[in-house]
Amino acid sequence: MNKNAIGIFDSGLGGLTILQALRRTLPHEDLIYFGDSANVPYGSKSKQTVTRFSLAIAHFLESQHVKMIIVACNTASALALPELRRQCRVPVLGVIEPGAQCAAQSTHNNKIAVLGTEATVKSNAYAKAIRKRLPQARITQQACPLFVPLVEENWAHAPATRLIAQTYLAPVLRSKADTLILGCTHYPVLKSVIAGIVGPRVKLVDSAETVAQATRCFLTQHHQAETAGRGKLTVYASDDPARFKRLAGCLLADRIGTVHLKKLNV
Ligand code: DGL
């Protein structure tokens, strides 16, 4: 058993979808969430920049004595995971592998589509992770650069969002994919809009649940799971914590309490 907290980070609000699943699956664990609201979006930035931000956050989380770090951001998982693993003393879990595994298991026609940020799509991280498990997979990838600002602005249910989603999803519909990976942790906030366009025959893979299960397996295997008491949540944002808290309240059913300001030296 290890009483230290689990550290989780994202460029902004998107990783809260993973935080929510972790709180349900691991209710006894203390969690520290870091939203890099000063630097969002990551998806249009270079590998060097995303790696620099990710390392600064990981070092801050390590200074809070976390027992492991979950990179609740597909872009940072796609671009910075090897460097994070090299430099961190604690285990680091990304979101791409659990999502790819879930998609490879659930497709019936071997046609999988991936929605992600520009950087995630360009990295081909999902395509590589899916082909490792399903070499015959036919993969369609679509970058959706407007989705993150729409979520961060709380525009998930605006009519403009549906029009934009229809445009982004046209190639996915043409591909006849039966499985669609929401390859950015912001996108589950748009799940009902996306599901309404692709229809019930397309399975949406949102890595929140799979990441929470992978975390539970990891902690149990390493005898580090907390088994009693109610886990405490601490939230940091790198800019405007009041705005972060307000928007988080619009997106999530759960309350996140006080959001603390922690500026990054990057
Ligand atoms: N939510 C993140 C992801 O999963 C980052 C999106 C962004 O900052 O562009 O990719």
PDB file of C-alpha atoms and ligand atoms in Angstrom:
ATOM      1  CA  MET A   1       0.000   0.000   0.000  1.00  0.00           C
ATOM      2  CA  ASN A   2       1.302   3.486  -0.857  1.00  0.00           C
ATOM      3  CA  LYS A   3      -0.541   6.500   0.556  1.00  0.00           C
ATOM      4  CA  ASN A   4       1.014   8.998  -1.848  1.00  0.00           C
ATOM      5  CA  ALA A   5      -1.275  10.617  -4.422  1.00  0.00           C
ATOM      6  CA  ILE A   6      -1.605   9.846  -8.123  1.00  0.00           C
ATOM      7  CA  GLY A   7      -0.570  12.802 -10.318  1.00  0.00           C
ATOM      8  CA  ILE A   8      -2.635  13.541 -13.443  1.00  0.00           C
ATOM      9  CA  PHE A   9      -2.118  16.261 -16.004  1.00  0.00           C
ATOM     10  CA  ASP A  10      -3.513  17.719 -19.200  1.00  0.00           C
ATOM     11  CA  SER A  11      -3.151  20.937 -21.169  1.00  0.00           C
ATOM     12  CA  GLY A  12      -6.424  22.126 -19.664  1.00  0.00           C
ATOM     13  CA  LEU A  13      -9.843  20.754 -18.834  1.00  0.00           C
ATOM     14  CA  GLY A  14      -9.863  17.622 -21.019  1.00  0.00           C
ATOM     15  CA  GLY A  15      -8.039  15.413 -18.522  1.00  0.00           C
ATOM     16  CA  LEU A  16     -10.893  15.962 -16.082  1.00  0.00           C
ATOM     17  CA  THR A  17     -12.776  13.292 -18.073  1.00  0.00           C
ATOM     18  CA  ILE A  18     -10.051  10.856 -16.951  1.00  0.00           C
ATOM     19  CA  LEU A  19     -10.017  12.270 -13.430  1.00  0.00           C
ATOM     20  CA  GLN A  20     -13.740  11.560 -13.156  1.00  0.00           C
ATOM     21  CA  ALA A  21     -13.263   7.905 -14.167  1.00  0.00           C
ATOM     22  CA  LEU A  22     -10.343   7.550 -11.733  1.00  0.00           C
ATOM     23  CA  ARG A  23     -12.431   8.894  -8.860  1.00  0.00           C
ATOM     24  CA  ARG A  24     -15.121   6.317  -9.615  1.00  0.00           C
ATOM     25  CA  THR A  25     -12.723   3.386 -10.075  1.00  0.00           C
ATOM     26  CA  LEU A  26     -10.247   4.242  -7.313  1.00  0.00           C
ATOM     27  CA  PRO A  27     -12.278   6.111  -4.675  1.00  0.00           C
ATOM     28  CA  HIS A  28      -9.649   5.638  -1.945  1.00  0.00           C
ATOM     29  CA  GLU A  29      -6.772   7.266  -3.835  1.00  0.00           C
ATOM     30  CA  ASP A  30      -5.621  10.833  -3.297  1.00  0.00           C
ATOM     31  CA  LEU A  31      -5.388  12.595  -6.665  1.00  0.00           C
ATOM     32  CA  ILE A  32      -3.500  15.709  -7.754  1.00  0.00           C
ATOM     33  CA  TYR A  33      -4.691  17.194 -11.058  1.00  0.00           C
ATOM     34  CA  PHE A  34      -2.713  19.783 -13.018  1.00  0.00           C
ATOM     35  CA  GLY A  35      -4.370  21.693 -15.897  1.00  0.00           C
ATOM     36  CA  ASP A  36      -1.890  23.742 -17.938  1.00  0.00           C
ATOM     37  CA  SER A  37      -4.381  26.519 -18.663  1.00  0.00           C
ATOM     38  CA  ALA A  38      -1.540  28.982 -19.397  1.00  0.00           C
ATOM     39  CA  ASN A  39      -0.341  26.904 -22.349  1.00  0.00           C
ATOM     40  CA  VAL A  40      -3.454  25.221 -23.792  1.00  0.00           C
ATOM     41  CA  PRO A  41      -3.756  24.093 -26.598  1.00  0.00           C
ATOM     42  CA  TYR A  42      -0.892  21.607 -26.923  1.00  0.00           C
ATOM     43  CA  GLY A  43      -2.256  20.085 -30.123  1.00  0.00           C
ATOM     44  CA  SER A  44      -0.897  22.777 -32.444  1.00  0.00           C
ATOM     45  CA  LYS A  45       2.547  22.967 -30.782  1.00  0.00           C
ATOM     46  CA  SER A  46       5.833  21.246 -31.572  1.00  0.00           C
ATOM     47  CA  LYS A  47       7.187  18.106 -29.920  1.00  0.00           C
ATOM     48  CA  GLN A  48       9.940  20.120 -28.170  1.00  0.00           C
ATOM     49  CA  THR A  49       7.440  22.577 -26.691  1.00  0.00           C
ATOM     50  CA  VAL A  50       4.943  19.928 -25.549  1.00  0.00           C
ATOM     51  CA  THR A  51       7.821  17.904 -24.039  1.00  0.00           C
ATOM     52  CA  ARG A  52       9.117  20.988 -22.194  1.00  0.00           C
ATOM     53  CA  PHE A  53       5.676  21.745 -20.697  1.00  0.00           C
ATOM     54  CA  SER A  54       5.081  18.085 -19.822  1.00  0.00           C
ATOM     55  CA  LEU A  55       8.444  17.727 -18.053  1.00  0.00           C
ATOM     56  CA  ALA A  56       7.855  20.899 -16.020  1.00  0.00           C
ATOM     57  CA  ILE A  57       4.476  19.564 -14.859  1.00  0.00           C
ATOM     58  CA  ALA A  58       5.855  16.092 -14.134  1.00  0.00           C
ATOM     59  CA  HIS A  59       8.683  17.565 -12.032  1.00  0.00           C
ATOM     60  CA  PHE A  60       6.145  19.648 -10.095  1.00  0.00           C
ATOM     61  CA  LEU A  61       4.002  16.536  -9.487  1.00  0.00           C
ATOM     62  CA  GLU A  62       7.081  14.617  -8.340  1.00  0.00           C
ATOM     63  CA  SER A  63       7.827  17.448  -5.894  1.00  0.00           C
ATOM     64  CA  GLN A  64       4.365  16.697  -4.433  1.00  0.00           C
ATOM     65  CA  HIS A  65       5.547  13.081  -3.863  1.00  0.00           C
ATOM     66  CA  VAL A  66       3.108  11.410  -6.252  1.00  0.00           C
ATOM     67  CA  LYS A  67       3.448   7.632  -6.593  1.00  0.00           C
ATOM     68  CA  MET A  68       2.730   7.632 -10.333  1.00  0.00           C
ATOM     69  CA  ILE A  69       1.837  10.073 -13.114  1.00  0.00           C
ATOM     70  CA  ILE A  70      -0.999   9.700 -15.603  1.00  0.00           C
ATOM     71  CA  VAL A  71      -0.557  11.725 -18.764  1.00  0.00           C
ATOM     72  CA  ALA A  72      -4.266  12.498 -19.274  1.00  0.00           C
ATOM     73  CA  CYS A  73      -3.487  14.146 -22.607  1.00  0.00           C
ATOM     74  CA  ASN A  74      -3.172  12.288 -25.891  1.00  0.00           C
ATOM     75  CA  THR A  75      -0.924  14.955 -27.395  1.00  0.00           C
ATOM     76  CA  ALA A  76       1.567  14.768 -24.520  1.00  0.00           C
ATOM     77  CA  SER A  77       1.305  10.955 -24.518  1.00  0.00           C
ATOM     78  CA  ALA A  78       2.020  10.888 -28.266  1.00  0.00           C
ATOM     79  CA  LEU A  79       4.947  13.334 -28.170  1.00  0.00           C
ATOM     80  CA  ALA A  80       6.519  13.306 -24.724  1.00  0.00           C
ATOM     81  CA  LEU A  81       6.002   9.887 -23.112  1.00  0.00           C
ATOM     82  CA  PRO A  82       9.506   8.437 -23.767  1.00  0.00           C
ATOM     83  CA  GLU A  83      11.191  11.570 -22.377  1.00  0.00           C
ATOM     84  CA  LEU A  84       8.850  11.649 -19.366  1.00  0.00           C
ATOM     85  CA  ARG A  85       9.657   8.000 -18.646  1.00  0.00           C
ATOM     86  CA  ARG A  86      13.383   8.713 -18.989  1.00  0.00           C
ATOM     87  CA  GLN A  87      13.332  11.658 -16.609  1.00  0.00           C
ATOM     88  CA  CYS A  88      10.755  10.707 -13.966  1.00  0.00           C
ATOM     89  CA  ARG A  89      11.512   8.598 -10.914  1.00  0.00           C
ATOM     90  CA  VAL A  90       7.907   7.360 -10.699  1.00  0.00           C
ATOM     91  CA  PRO A  91       5.994   5.237 -13.261  1.00  0.00           C
ATOM     92  CA  VAL A  92       4.296   7.224 -16.050  1.00  0.00           C
ATOM     93  CA  LEU A  93       1.146   5.956 -17.785  1.00  0.00           C
ATOM     94  CA  GLY A  94      -0.061   7.370 -21.113  1.00  0.00           C
ATOM     95  CA  VAL A  95      -3.524   7.257 -22.701  1.00  0.00           C
ATOM     96  CA  ILE A  96      -2.724   6.018 -26.227  1.00  0.00           C
ATOM     97  CA  GLU A  97      -1.996   2.338 -25.510  1.00  0.00           C
ATOM     98  CA  PRO A  98      -5.202   1.685 -23.473  1.00  0.00           C
ATOM     99  CA  GLY A  99      -7.340   3.407 -26.155  1.00  0.00           C
ATOM    100  CA  ALA A 100      -5.664   1.505 -29.019  1.00  0.00           C
ATOM    101  CA  GLN A 101      -6.116  -1.793 -27.180  1.00  0.00           C
ATOM    102  CA  CYS A 102      -9.798  -1.145 -26.583  1.00  0.00           C
ATOM    103  CA  ALA A 103     -10.371  -0.207 -30.266  1.00  0.00           C
ATOM    104  CA  ALA A 104      -8.482  -3.242 -31.591  1.00  0.00           C
ATOM    105  CA  GLN A 105     -10.631  -5.487 -29.392  1.00  0.00           C
ATOM    106  CA  SER A 106     -13.940  -3.914 -30.307  1.00  0.00           C
ATOM    107  CA  THR A 107     -13.778  -3.567 -34.115  1.00  0.00           C
ATOM    108  CA  HIS A 108     -15.592  -6.216 -36.189  1.00  0.00           C
ATOM    109  CA  ASN A 109     -14.671  -4.951 -39.661  1.00  0.00           C
ATOM    110  CA  ASN A 110     -11.052  -3.910 -38.824  1.00  0.00           C
ATOM    111  CA  LYS A 111     -11.841  -0.325 -39.818  1.00  0.00           C
ATOM    112  CA  ILE A 112     -10.936   2.104 -37.069  1.00  0.00           C
ATOM    113  CA  ALA A 113     -11.077   5.892 -37.161  1.00  0.00           C
ATOM    114  CA  VAL A 114      -9.155   8.193 -34.848  1.00  0.00           C
ATOM    115  CA  LEU A 115     -10.024  11.786 -34.001  1.00  0.00           C
ATOM    116  CA  GLY A 116      -7.203  13.768 -32.405  1.00  0.00           C
ATOM    117  CA  THR A 117      -5.281  16.997 -32.278  1.00  0.00           C
ATOM    118  CA  GLU A 118      -3.035  17.916 -35.222  1.00  0.00           C
ATOM    119  CA  ALA A 119       0.040  16.829 -33.265  1.00  0.00           C
ATOM    120  CA  THR A 120      -1.442  13.466 -32.219  1.00  0.00           C
ATOM    121  CA  VAL A 121      -2.535  12.675 -35.784  1.00  0.00           C
ATOM    122  CA  LYS A 122       0.837  13.753 -37.221  1.00  0.00           C
ATOM    123  CA  SER A 123       2.700  11.557 -34.727  1.00  0.00           C
ATOM    124  CA  ASN A 124       0.870   8.429 -35.982  1.00  0.00           C
ATOM    125  CA  ALA A 125       0.991   7.160 -32.390  1.00  0.00           C
ATOM    126  CA  TYR A 126      -2.496   5.602 -32.560  1.00  0.00           C
ATOM    127  CA  ALA A 127      -1.900   3.976 -35.947  1.00  0.00           C
ATOM    128  CA  LYS A 128       1.316   2.374 -34.652  1.00  0.00           C
ATOM    129  CA  ALA A 129      -0.297   1.227 -31.395  1.00  0.00           C
ATOM    130  CA  ILE A 130      -3.333  -0.255 -33.221  1.00  0.00           C
ATOM    131  CA  ARG A 131      -1.237  -2.044 -35.877  1.00  0.00           C
ATOM    132  CA  LYS A 132       0.885  -3.658 -33.142  1.00  0.00           C
ATOM    133  CA  ARG A 133      -2.296  -5.406 -32.001  1.00  0.00           C
ATOM    134  CA  LEU A 134      -4.185  -5.669 -35.295  1.00  0.00           C
ATOM    135  CA  PRO A 135      -1.796  -5.564 -38.285  1.00  0.00           C
ATOM    136  CA  GLN A 136      -4.638  -5.776 -40.832  1.00  0.00           C
ATOM    137  CA  ALA A 137      -6.422  -2.686 -39.415  1.00  0.00           C
ATOM    138  CA  ARG A 138      -7.511   0.038 -41.869  1.00  0.00           C
ATOM    139  CA  ILE A 139      -7.109   3.312 -40.051  1.00  0.00           C
ATOM    140  CA  THR A 140      -8.550   6.733 -40.888  1.00  0.00           C
ATOM    141  CA  GLN A 141      -7.187   9.657 -38.871  1.00  0.00           C
ATOM    142  CA  GLN A 142      -8.800  13.078 -38.638  1.00  0.00           C
ATOM    143  CA  ALA A 143      -7.385  16.144 -36.887  1.00  0.00           C
ATOM    144  CA  CYS A 144     -10.055  18.303 -35.230  1.00  0.00           C
ATOM    145  CA  PRO A 145      -8.213  21.489 -34.212  1.00  0.00           C
ATOM    146  CA  LEU A 146     -11.371  23.463 -33.418  1.00  0.00           C
ATOM    147  CA  PHE A 147     -12.724  20.945 -30.889  1.00  0.00           C
ATOM    148  CA  VAL A 148     -10.391  21.877 -28.001  1.00  0.00           C
ATOM    149  CA  PRO A 149     -11.196  25.625 -28.051  1.00  0.00           C
ATOM    150  CA  LEU A 150     -14.925  24.802 -28.330  1.00  0.00           C
ATOM    151  CA  VAL A 151     -14.686  22.666 -25.182  1.00  0.00           C
ATOM    152  CA  GLU A 152     -12.484  25.165 -23.342  1.00  0.00           C
ATOM    153  CA  GLU A 153     -15.052  27.884 -24.161  1.00  0.00           C
ATOM    154  CA  ASN A 154     -17.959  25.695 -23.003  1.00  0.00           C
ATOM    155  CA  TRP A 155     -19.477  25.644 -26.505  1.00  0.00           C
ATOM    156  CA  ALA A 156     -20.144  21.886 -26.555  1.00  0.00           C
ATOM    157  CA  HIS A 157     -23.847  22.333 -27.242  1.00  0.00           C
ATOM    158  CA  ALA A 158     -23.690  25.340 -29.588  1.00  0.00           C
ATOM    159  CA  PRO A 159     -25.111  24.817 -33.108  1.00  0.00           C
ATOM    160  CA  ALA A 160     -21.722  25.827 -34.586  1.00  0.00           C
ATOM    161  CA  THR A 161     -20.112  22.864 -32.847  1.00  0.00           C
ATOM    162  CA  ARG A 162     -22.460  20.437 -34.604  1.00  0.00           C
ATOM    163  CA  LEU A 163     -21.678  21.967 -38.006  1.00  0.00           C
ATOM    164  CA  ILE A 164     -17.936  21.758 -37.376  1.00  0.00           C
ATOM    165  CA  ALA A 165     -18.274  18.170 -36.145  1.00  0.00           C
ATOM    166  CA  GLN A 166     -20.222  17.217 -39.298  1.00  0.00           C
ATOM    167  CA  THR A 167     -17.351  18.502 -41.431  1.00  0.00           C
ATOM    168  CA  TYR A 168     -14.680  16.692 -39.402  1.00  0.00           C
ATOM    169  CA  LEU A 169     -16.669  13.448 -39.332  1.00  0.00           C
ATOM    170  CA  ALA A 170     -17.439  13.245 -43.079  1.00  0.00           C
ATOM    171  CA  PRO A 171     -14.228  11.250 -43.863  1.00  0.00           C
ATOM    172  CA  VAL A 172     -14.930   8.990 -40.883  1.00  0.00           C
ATOM    173  CA  LEU A 173     -18.392   8.171 -42.237  1.00  0.00           C
ATOM    174  CA  ARG A 174     -16.938   7.547 -45.714  1.00  0.00           C
ATOM    175  CA  SER A 175     -14.349   5.159 -44.243  1.00  0.00           C
ATOM    176  CA  LYS A 176     -17.126   2.865 -42.890  1.00  0.00           C
ATOM    177  CA  ALA A 177     -15.209   2.521 -39.623  1.00  0.00           C
ATOM    178  CA  ASP A 178     -17.201   0.682 -36.953  1.00  0.00           C
ATOM    179  CA  THR A 179     -14.979   2.003 -34.141  1.00  0.00           C
ATOM    180  CA  LEU A 180     -14.052   5.616 -33.498  1.00  0.00           C
ATOM    181  CA  ILE A 181     -11.373   6.591 -30.998  1.00  0.00           C
ATOM    182  CA  LEU A 182     -11.891   9.922 -29.269  1.00  0.00           C
ATOM    183  CA  GLY A 183      -8.124  10.469 -29.279  1.00  0.00           C
ATOM    184  CA  CYS A 184      -8.094  13.655 -27.232  1.00  0.00           C
ATOM    185  CA  THR A 185      -9.258  13.860 -23.650  1.00  0.00           C
ATOM    186  CA  HIS A 186     -11.308  16.965 -24.444  1.00  0.00           C
ATOM    187  CA  TYR A 187     -13.484  15.098 -26.961  1.00  0.00           C
ATOM    188  CA  PRO A 188     -15.618  13.018 -24.551  1.00  0.00           C
ATOM    189  CA  VAL A 189     -17.236  16.347 -23.643  1.00  0.00           C
ATOM    190  CA  LEU A 190     -18.539  16.363 -27.249  1.00  0.00           C
ATOM    191  CA  LYS A 191     -19.531  12.684 -27.159  1.00  0.00           C
ATOM    192  CA  SER A 192     -23.283  13.210 -27.611  1.00  0.00           C
ATOM    193  CA  VAL A 193     -22.718  15.523 -30.614  1.00  0.00           C
ATOM    194  CA  ILE A 194     -20.289  13.037 -32.197  1.00  0.00           C
ATOM    195  CA  ALA A 195     -22.540  10.032 -31.458  1.00  0.00           C
ATOM    196  CA  GLY A 196     -25.509  11.873 -32.981  1.00  0.00           C
ATOM    197  CA  ILE A 197     -23.599  12.295 -36.261  1.00  0.00           C
ATOM    198  CA  VAL A 198     -21.946   8.865 -36.595  1.00  0.00           C
ATOM    199  CA  GLY A 199     -24.981   6.933 -35.336  1.00  0.00           C
ATOM    200  CA  PRO A 200     -25.378   3.952 -33.012  1.00  0.00           C
ATOM    201  CA  ARG A 201     -23.499   1.447 -35.209  1.00  0.00           C
ATOM    202  CA  VAL A 202     -20.163   3.166 -34.551  1.00  0.00           C
ATOM    203  CA  LYS A 203     -18.599   2.357 -31.189  1.00  0.00           C
ATOM    204  CA  LEU A 204     -16.965   5.355 -29.539  1.00  0.00           C
ATOM    205  CA  VAL A 205     -13.788   4.595 -27.614  1.00  0.00           C
ATOM    206  CA  ASP A 206     -13.200   7.103 -24.864  1.00  0.00           C
ATOM    207  CA  SER A 207     -10.050   6.148 -23.015  1.00  0.00           C
ATOM    208  CA  ALA A 208     -11.227   7.419 -19.600  1.00  0.00           C
ATOM    209  CA  GLU A 209     -12.554   4.027 -18.436  1.00  0.00           C
ATOM    210  CA  THR A 210      -9.717   2.005 -19.950  1.00  0.00           C
ATOM    211  CA  VAL A 211      -7.100   4.293 -18.389  1.00  0.00           C
ATOM    212  CA  ALA A 212      -8.797   4.025 -14.992  1.00  0.00           C
ATOM    213  CA  GLN A 213      -8.795   0.200 -15.269  1.00  0.00           C
ATOM    214  CA  ALA A 214      -5.140   0.168 -16.389  1.00  0.00           C
ATOM    215  CA  THR A 215      -4.245   2.341 -13.386  1.00  0.00           C
ATOM    216  CA  ARG A 216      -6.067   0.024 -11.001  1.00  0.00           C
ATOM    217  CA  CYS A 217      -4.272  -3.035 -12.463  1.00  0.00           C
ATOM    218  CA  PHE A 218      -0.914  -1.302 -12.201  1.00  0.00           C
ATOM    219  CA  LEU A 219      -1.395  -0.253  -8.566  1.00  0.00           C
ATOM    220  CA  THR A 220      -2.731  -3.666  -7.530  1.00  0.00           C
ATOM    221  CA  GLN A 221       0.114  -5.526  -9.247  1.00  0.00           C
ATOM    222  CA  HIS A 222       2.660  -3.295  -7.529  1.00  0.00           C
ATOM    223  CA  HIS A 223       0.907  -3.457  -4.141  1.00  0.00           C
ATOM    224  CA  GLN A 224       0.473   0.302  -4.181  1.00  0.00           C
ATOM    225  CA  ALA A 225      -3.307   0.578  -4.168  1.00  0.00           C
ATOM    226  CA  GLU A 226      -4.959   2.477  -1.336  1.00  0.00           C
ATOM    227  CA  THR A 227      -7.741   0.325   0.070  1.00  0.00           C
ATOM    228  CA  ALA A 228      -9.467   2.476   2.687  1.00  0.00           C
ATOM    229  CA  GLY A 229     -10.619   6.012   3.365  1.00  0.00           C
ATOM    230  CA  ARG A 230     -12.011   8.641   1.030  1.00  0.00           C
ATOM    231  CA  GLY A 231      -9.442   9.941  -1.477  1.00  0.00           C
ATOM    232  CA  LYS A 232      -8.641  13.653  -1.459  1.00  0.00           C
ATOM    233  CA  LEU A 233      -8.518  15.732  -4.659  1.00  0.00           C
ATOM    234  CA  THR A 234      -6.169  18.704  -5.149  1.00  0.00           C
ATOM    235  CA  VAL A 235      -6.376  20.725  -8.358  1.00  0.00           C
ATOM    236  CA  TYR A 236      -3.828  23.148  -9.825  1.00  0.00           C
ATOM    237  CA  ALA A 237      -4.070  25.365 -12.903  1.00  0.00           C
ATOM    238  CA  SER A 238      -1.153  27.305 -14.391  1.00  0.00           C
ATOM    239  CA  ASP A 239      -3.325  30.375 -15.113  1.00  0.00           C
ATOM    240  CA  ASP A 240      -6.626  31.917 -13.982  1.00  0.00           C
ATOM    241  CA  PRO A 241      -7.747  29.243 -11.477  1.00  0.00           C
ATOM    242  CA  ALA A 242     -11.171  30.909 -11.015  1.00  0.00           C
ATOM    243  CA  ARG A 243     -11.968  30.515 -14.732  1.00  0.00           C
ATOM    244  CA  PHE A 244     -10.694  26.940 -14.669  1.00  0.00           C
ATOM    245  CA  LYS A 245     -12.984  26.126 -11.746  1.00  0.00           C
ATOM    246  CA  ARG A 246     -15.998  27.774 -13.379  1.00  0.00           C
ATOM    247  CA  LEU A 247     -15.565  25.902 -16.664  1.00  0.00           C
ATOM    248  CA  ALA A 248     -14.833  22.619 -14.897  1.00  0.00           C
ATOM    249  CA  GLY A 249     -18.132  23.065 -13.067  1.00  0.00           C
ATOM    250  CA  CYS A 250     -19.956  23.388 -16.416  1.00  0.00           C
ATOM    251  CA  LEU A 251     -18.309  20.263 -17.840  1.00  0.00           C
ATOM    252  CA  LEU A 252     -18.328  17.845 -14.940  1.00  0.00           C
ATOM    253  CA  ALA A 253     -20.942  16.421 -12.662  1.00  0.00           C
ATOM    254  CA  ASP A 254     -18.337  16.186  -9.856  1.00  0.00           C
ATOM    255  CA  ARG A 255     -17.228  19.157  -7.792  1.00  0.00           C
ATOM    256  CA  ILE A 256     -13.499  19.844  -7.870  1.00  0.00           C
ATOM    257  CA  GLY A 257     -13.201  22.211  -4.900  1.00  0.00           C
ATOM    258  CA  THR A 258     -10.582  24.970  -4.762  1.00  0.00           C
ATOM    259  CA  VAL A 259      -8.301  25.356  -7.781  1.00  0.00           C
ATOM    260  CA  HIS A 260      -4.803  26.517  -6.803  1.00  0.00           C
ATOM    261  CA  LEU A 261      -2.571  28.623  -9.013  1.00  0.00           C
ATOM    262  CA  LYS A 262       0.791  27.050  -9.870  1.00  0.00           C
ATOM    263  CA  LYS A 263       2.790  28.894 -12.518  1.00  0.00           C
ATOM    264  CA  LEU A 264       5.248  26.840 -14.521  1.00  0.00           C
ATOM    265  CA  ASN A 265       8.827  27.904 -15.185  1.00  0.00           C
ATOM    266  CA  VAL A 266       8.950  27.051 -18.874  1.00  0.00           C
TER     267      VAL A 266
HETATM  268  N1  DGL B   1      -6.634  17.110 -24.162  1.00  0.00           N
HETATM  269  C1  DGL B   1      -5.391  17.000 -24.835  1.00  0.00           C
HETATM  270  C2  DGL B   1      -5.264  15.815 -25.719  1.00  0.00           C
HETATM  271  O1  DGL B   1      -5.752  14.806 -25.348  1.00  0.00           O
HETATM  272  C3  DGL B   1      -4.810  18.266 -25.371  1.00  0.00           C
HETATM  273  C4  DGL B   1      -5.566  19.055 -26.349  1.00  0.00           C
HETATM  274  C5  DGL B   1      -4.832  20.333 -26.667  1.00  0.00           C
HETATM  275  O2  DGL B   1      -4.367  20.977 -25.729  1.00  0.00           O
HETATM  276  O3  DGL B   1      -4.696  20.655 -27.849  1.00  0.00           O
HETATM  277  O4  DGL B   1      -4.683  15.778 -26.751  1.00  0.00           O
END
